[in-house]
Amino acid sequence: MRELIDKLARTRSLSADEYERFVAVRTPELAAELAGRAREACERVYGDAVFARALIEISNVCRNDCYYCGIRRSNQDCARYQMGSEQVMACAQEAWRAGFRTFVLQGGESPALTDAWLCSLVRDLKASFPGCAVTLSVGERSRDSYRRLREAGADRYLLRHETATPAHYQQLHPAAMSFHARMECLRNLRELGYAVGVGFMVGSPFQTPARLAADLKFIERFKPEMCGIGPFVPHHGTPFASEEAGTVDLTCYLLSLIRLMHPAVLLPATTALEALKPDGRERAIGAGANVVMPNVSPAALQGSYELYDRKPVSEKTAFQKWAELERKLAPLERRLVIDRGDAAEPSPKEEQRG
Ligand code: 5AD
């Protein structure tokens, strides 16, 4: 496997079979080796910097019925909310003062999240916090809508592909949703000049090593600026309530592979990792992740944005979260930086190294 690691680091590409082999033969030793190489690759591009994103969960209303997600339409046992613009601006204000320079507005696919409302919010944020980056994560929308939001100033968009295997996509979503539509959205976002984030859940029902290899191959080809991967964690109010959760170990292993194929990709240490293990996010940083996205939504609402069970809820202020992250990153020789944290330009392949 040592040769395959070298090949991946050198050429940034493997065949689907080779990716599958990595998944199949995973051992703690191989994981440690990959993590070390991934950390080095990350350091060469970003030094010891870790980027912070202030996550604001603007609404948990959703028209979709994804089988895995706790805020799916059919979950009656979910207190639905929609934040007001002033409330969002107040969260952003506090986060800005704490050092955050990227705001991520995330929400379900709610009819209340109109283009007009979102555009005006994006404009307000960009005007009030000069130099900030605004990331949107509000699901599938029309190309026109994505264009308007981009024109209003949105810089980045997160839309996980969920799985690169169409048949698997259909096992995770009702017939009203399609792999094809998701891919079209991703293409539109890219063409409109967004920095685009894709991603998937690790250990989702019906996932296989071959399907994970297809995800890796998709990420290799699409070259997203960002890639969010986290373990699947069942939610009690969904059809997947009694399915098994994914693992922190496999998630970290995949993060390392993704870092080696795309040294400049922005890789968050996702919250779902923390839901499974208290030190899950630190382990992800140790495996090559370089972004943290603490939730700065009002504490009273955090519990209702329940994508999965055990999702952490914290009363801490944005300042306290910043300080806590700094403290946790110090032993990893990583530093939280006051910076928008854009993706670096990918460096050429086959670089010489000693
Ligand atoms: N476990 C882990 N991740 C989940 N997501 C939704 N439900 C779950 C779950 N049960 C992820 C999806 C979605 C993102 C917003 O959260 O990948 O794209």
XYZ file of C-alpha atoms and ligand atoms in Angstrom:
372
model
C 0.000 0.000 0.000
C 3.002 2.276 0.536
C 3.406 2.437 -3.247
C -0.227 3.369 -3.701
C 0.107 6.170 -1.148
C 3.105 7.491 -3.086
C 1.183 7.217 -6.328
C -1.758 9.157 -4.882
C 0.520 11.862 -3.441
C 2.448 12.140 -6.696
C -0.281 11.922 -9.333
C -3.309 12.941 -7.206
C -5.276 10.212 -8.879
C -6.055 6.535 -8.437
C -8.412 4.186 -10.217
C -11.735 3.361 -8.580
C -10.352 -0.122 -7.872
C -7.343 1.344 -6.118
C -9.526 3.593 -3.957
C -11.658 0.583 -3.134
C -8.566 -1.322 -2.097
C -7.697 1.441 0.378
C -11.138 1.118 1.929
C -10.934 -2.678 2.006
C -7.493 -3.028 3.603
C -7.730 -0.265 6.215
C -5.667 -0.957 9.323
C -4.743 1.385 12.176
C -1.148 1.438 10.885
C -2.183 2.386 7.366
C -4.557 5.026 8.769
C -1.718 6.543 10.825
C 0.608 6.592 7.825
C -2.043 8.247 5.633
C -2.895 10.767 8.346
C 0.770 11.787 8.667
C 1.124 12.232 4.925
C -2.173 14.151 4.756
C -1.110 16.495 7.576
C 2.148 17.217 5.779
C 0.325 17.863 2.507
C -1.997 20.264 4.323
C 0.899 22.053 6.008
C 2.679 22.594 2.706
C -0.346 24.529 1.451
C -1.799 26.144 4.581
C 0.991 26.030 7.168
C -0.416 25.708 10.680
C -3.601 27.674 9.883
C -7.051 26.308 10.612
C -9.959 28.329 9.233
C -13.090 29.080 11.224
C -16.631 29.388 9.843
C -19.535 30.726 11.857
C -22.431 28.376 11.155
C -25.873 29.980 11.378
C -28.781 27.560 11.031
C -31.343 29.938 9.583
C -34.327 27.578 9.232
C -35.182 23.941 9.822
C -38.263 24.002 7.567
C -37.724 21.575 4.683
C -39.844 20.371 1.789
C -37.666 17.295 1.299
C -38.054 13.934 2.921
C -34.556 12.464 2.910
C -34.626 9.124 4.704
C -31.624 9.955 6.899
C -32.366 13.496 8.001
C -34.056 14.552 11.235
C -35.541 17.725 9.749
C -37.246 15.799 6.917
C -40.760 16.952 6.111
C -42.420 13.844 7.553
C -40.883 14.268 10.982
C -43.861 15.722 12.895
C -41.883 15.778 16.083
C -39.723 18.736 15.109
C -40.367 22.312 16.248
C -40.004 24.290 13.034
C -38.471 27.774 13.040
C -37.272 30.463 10.720
C -34.824 33.088 11.951
C -35.497 36.740 11.208
C -32.908 38.835 9.367
C -32.150 40.878 12.467
C -31.550 37.709 14.432
C -29.138 36.441 11.763
C -27.333 39.800 11.703
C -27.011 39.734 15.505
C -25.422 36.264 15.385
C -23.070 37.422 12.653
C -22.149 40.540 14.634
C -21.127 38.520 17.657
C -19.226 36.013 15.501
C -17.423 38.811 13.647
C -16.255 40.338 16.924
C -15.018 36.930 18.054
C -12.820 36.643 14.923
C -14.972 34.780 12.384
C -14.611 36.068 8.809
C -16.871 33.541 7.059
C -20.573 33.173 7.744
C -22.297 29.997 6.642
C -26.062 30.360 6.289
C -27.516 26.871 6.364
C -31.129 25.832 6.185
C -33.621 23.349 4.850
C -35.355 23.838 1.518
C -37.968 26.198 2.886
C -40.361 28.267 0.769
C -39.720 31.129 3.203
C -36.103 31.330 2.054
C -36.985 33.362 -1.022
C -34.424 34.874 -3.341
C -35.467 38.353 -2.192
C -35.024 37.568 1.496
C -31.721 35.758 1.056
C -30.282 38.322 -1.378
C -31.023 41.151 0.982
C -29.465 39.234 3.873
C -26.332 38.478 1.843
C -26.061 42.163 0.850
C -26.477 43.245 4.477
C -23.782 40.861 5.649
C -21.326 41.922 2.953
C -21.966 45.611 3.662
C -21.837 45.354 7.456
C -18.754 43.137 7.645
C -16.351 44.304 4.929
C -14.067 41.543 3.741
C -16.232 38.739 5.070
C -17.096 35.672 3.003
C -20.676 34.420 2.815
C -21.331 30.736 2.248
C -24.826 29.513 1.485
C -26.098 26.015 2.176
C -29.808 26.042 1.433
C -30.163 23.112 -0.916
C -31.284 22.720 -4.499
C -32.503 25.862 -6.279
C -32.880 27.007 -9.850
C -29.931 28.331 -11.788
C -31.597 31.762 -11.796
C -31.849 31.703 -8.043
C -28.197 30.703 -7.661
C -27.302 33.515 -10.066
C -29.226 36.138 -8.106
C -27.640 35.027 -4.849
C -24.207 35.134 -6.426
C -24.881 38.623 -7.761
C -25.950 39.676 -4.277
C -22.479 38.716 -3.103
C -22.535 35.083 -1.975
C -19.042 33.630 -2.361
C -19.425 29.941 -1.708
C -22.067 27.220 -1.729
C -22.235 23.919 0.108
C -24.349 21.212 -1.470
C -23.277 17.719 -0.594
C -23.573 15.279 -3.469
C -24.508 12.668 -0.784
C -23.376 9.750 -2.983
C -21.879 9.503 -6.448
C -23.822 6.314 -7.212
C -27.274 7.090 -8.676
C -28.841 3.847 -7.359
C -27.514 4.649 -3.886
C -28.862 8.203 -4.155
C -32.294 6.709 -4.738
C -31.944 4.460 -1.675
C -31.294 7.533 0.493
C -33.968 9.819 -0.986
C -37.588 9.626 -2.079
C -38.413 9.530 -5.793
C -39.019 13.299 -5.850
C -35.276 13.820 -5.542
C -32.764 12.772 -8.139
C -29.054 12.363 -8.537
C -29.352 14.067 -11.882
C -30.929 17.200 -10.349
C -28.234 17.316 -7.667
C -25.448 17.109 -10.258
C -27.098 19.810 -12.335
C -27.160 22.120 -9.309
C -23.477 21.471 -8.685
C -22.647 22.223 -12.320
C -24.659 25.457 -12.192
C -22.993 26.585 -8.983
C -19.567 25.963 -10.450
C -20.395 27.818 -13.686
C -21.720 30.798 -11.741
C -18.353 31.215 -10.055
C -19.107 29.976 -6.557
C -16.467 28.145 -4.586
C -18.338 24.843 -4.338
C -18.477 22.311 -1.531
C -19.614 18.717 -2.058
C -19.582 15.847 0.404
C -21.206 12.734 1.740
C -21.976 10.775 4.879
C -19.645 7.977 5.889
C -21.419 4.761 6.781
C -24.783 5.709 5.331
C -27.149 2.774 4.771
C -26.403 0.815 1.573
C -22.924 2.289 1.292
C -20.282 -0.203 0.118
C -16.525 0.068 -0.429
C -17.186 0.275 -4.176
C -19.635 3.134 -3.650
C -17.167 4.954 -1.400
C -14.559 4.509 -4.119
C -17.019 6.114 -6.551
C -17.367 9.069 -4.152
C -13.601 9.466 -4.031
C -13.373 9.252 -7.813
C -16.135 11.862 -8.135
C -14.283 14.207 -5.773
C -11.042 13.629 -7.655
C -12.692 14.658 -10.935
C -14.977 17.457 -9.720
C -12.172 19.133 -7.752
C -14.433 20.946 -5.287
C -13.007 23.844 -3.306
C -14.557 22.307 -0.169
C -15.590 18.827 0.850
C -17.708 18.051 3.919
C -17.690 14.478 5.071
C -18.989 13.228 8.376
C -20.276 9.980 9.788
C -23.910 9.046 9.279
C -25.615 9.238 12.682
C -29.144 7.832 12.864
C -32.018 10.067 13.922
C -34.862 8.468 15.878
C -37.590 10.141 13.805
C -36.478 8.816 10.413
C -36.820 5.563 8.413
C -33.124 4.952 9.155
C -33.632 5.198 12.943
C -32.276 1.732 13.657
C -29.441 1.742 11.151
C -25.876 1.629 12.374
C -23.853 4.831 12.631
C -20.691 5.461 10.629
C -17.359 5.660 12.403
C -14.881 8.378 13.254
C -12.040 6.092 12.137
C -13.311 5.549 8.607
C -14.224 9.247 8.273
C -10.702 10.307 9.250
C -9.190 7.769 6.861
C -11.251 9.146 3.969
C -10.342 12.712 4.941
C -6.675 11.751 4.603
C -7.228 10.247 1.149
C -9.103 13.356 0.008
C -6.351 15.630 1.354
C -3.721 13.670 -0.569
C -5.679 13.832 -3.839
C -6.430 17.561 -3.414
C -3.834 19.186 -1.139
C -5.550 22.600 -1.339
C -9.141 21.468 -0.667
C -10.862 22.965 2.385
C -11.857 20.056 4.623
C -14.015 20.704 7.662
C -13.819 18.656 10.826
C -17.597 18.185 10.880
C -19.944 18.364 13.851
C -21.231 14.821 13.254
C -17.755 13.607 14.269
C -18.179 15.319 17.602
C -21.568 13.681 18.037
C -19.846 10.273 18.032
C -16.624 11.060 19.919
C -15.819 14.082 22.100
C -12.423 14.404 20.380
C -13.766 13.545 16.898
C -13.023 16.949 15.423
C -9.453 17.016 16.754
C -8.890 13.573 15.256
C -10.083 14.923 11.902
C -7.577 17.792 12.096
C -4.907 15.192 12.815
C -5.995 13.362 9.650
C -5.758 16.398 7.366
C -8.857 18.536 7.959
C -8.249 22.305 8.164
C -11.623 23.947 8.812
C -13.900 24.128 11.847
C -17.507 25.307 11.691
C -18.859 25.968 15.173
C -22.548 26.614 15.468
C -23.223 30.225 16.449
C -27.021 29.995 16.131
C -29.064 31.027 19.164
C -28.788 28.223 21.732
C -32.579 28.029 22.011
C -32.825 27.039 18.330
C -29.867 24.671 18.096
C -31.810 21.729 19.508
C -34.445 22.045 16.793
C -31.911 21.855 13.969
C -31.569 18.181 14.669
C -30.235 16.425 11.573
C -29.208 13.422 13.695
C -29.406 12.279 17.312
C -26.750 13.421 19.790
C -26.060 16.576 17.788
C -24.120 18.779 20.206
C -25.898 21.855 21.551
C -23.900 24.536 23.328
C -24.868 27.668 25.214
C -21.379 29.102 24.732
C -20.940 32.459 23.029
C -19.023 32.827 19.771
C -16.122 34.235 21.823
C -16.076 31.199 24.079
C -16.268 28.853 21.108
C -13.364 30.606 19.436
C -11.279 30.373 22.626
C -12.193 26.737 23.151
C -11.170 25.833 19.606
C -7.855 27.693 19.991
C -7.175 25.720 23.133
C -8.018 22.402 21.492
C -5.923 23.126 18.405
C -2.777 24.182 20.309
C -1.643 20.636 21.182
C -2.075 19.720 17.499
C 0.264 22.577 16.589
C -2.529 24.285 14.728
C -3.677 27.890 15.017
C -7.129 29.348 14.459
C -6.723 32.323 12.128
C -8.758 35.486 11.632
C -9.142 35.108 7.884
C -11.782 34.425 5.245
C -9.913 31.221 4.538
C -10.350 30.916 0.787
C -9.083 27.809 -0.956
C -5.482 28.145 -2.145
C -4.775 27.609 -5.824
C -4.045 23.958 -6.412
C -0.311 23.446 -6.877
C 0.999 21.571 -9.891
C 1.251 17.800 -9.758
C 4.495 15.874 -9.541
C 6.100 18.466 -7.318
C 9.621 17.635 -6.246
C 10.087 16.720 -2.674
C 12.975 15.335 -0.709
N -26.222 11.898 9.919
C -25.163 12.569 9.442
N -25.263 13.575 8.561
C -26.498 13.941 8.175
N -26.918 14.876 7.314
C -28.270 14.854 7.287
N -28.731 13.904 8.095
C -27.650 13.311 8.651
C -27.481 12.230 9.553
N -28.518 11.550 10.043
C -26.006 15.661 6.491
C -26.307 15.483 5.014
C -26.688 16.883 4.556
C -26.045 17.757 5.613
C -26.690 19.083 5.783
O -26.154 17.008 6.803
O -25.171 15.009 4.309
O -26.208 17.204 3.274
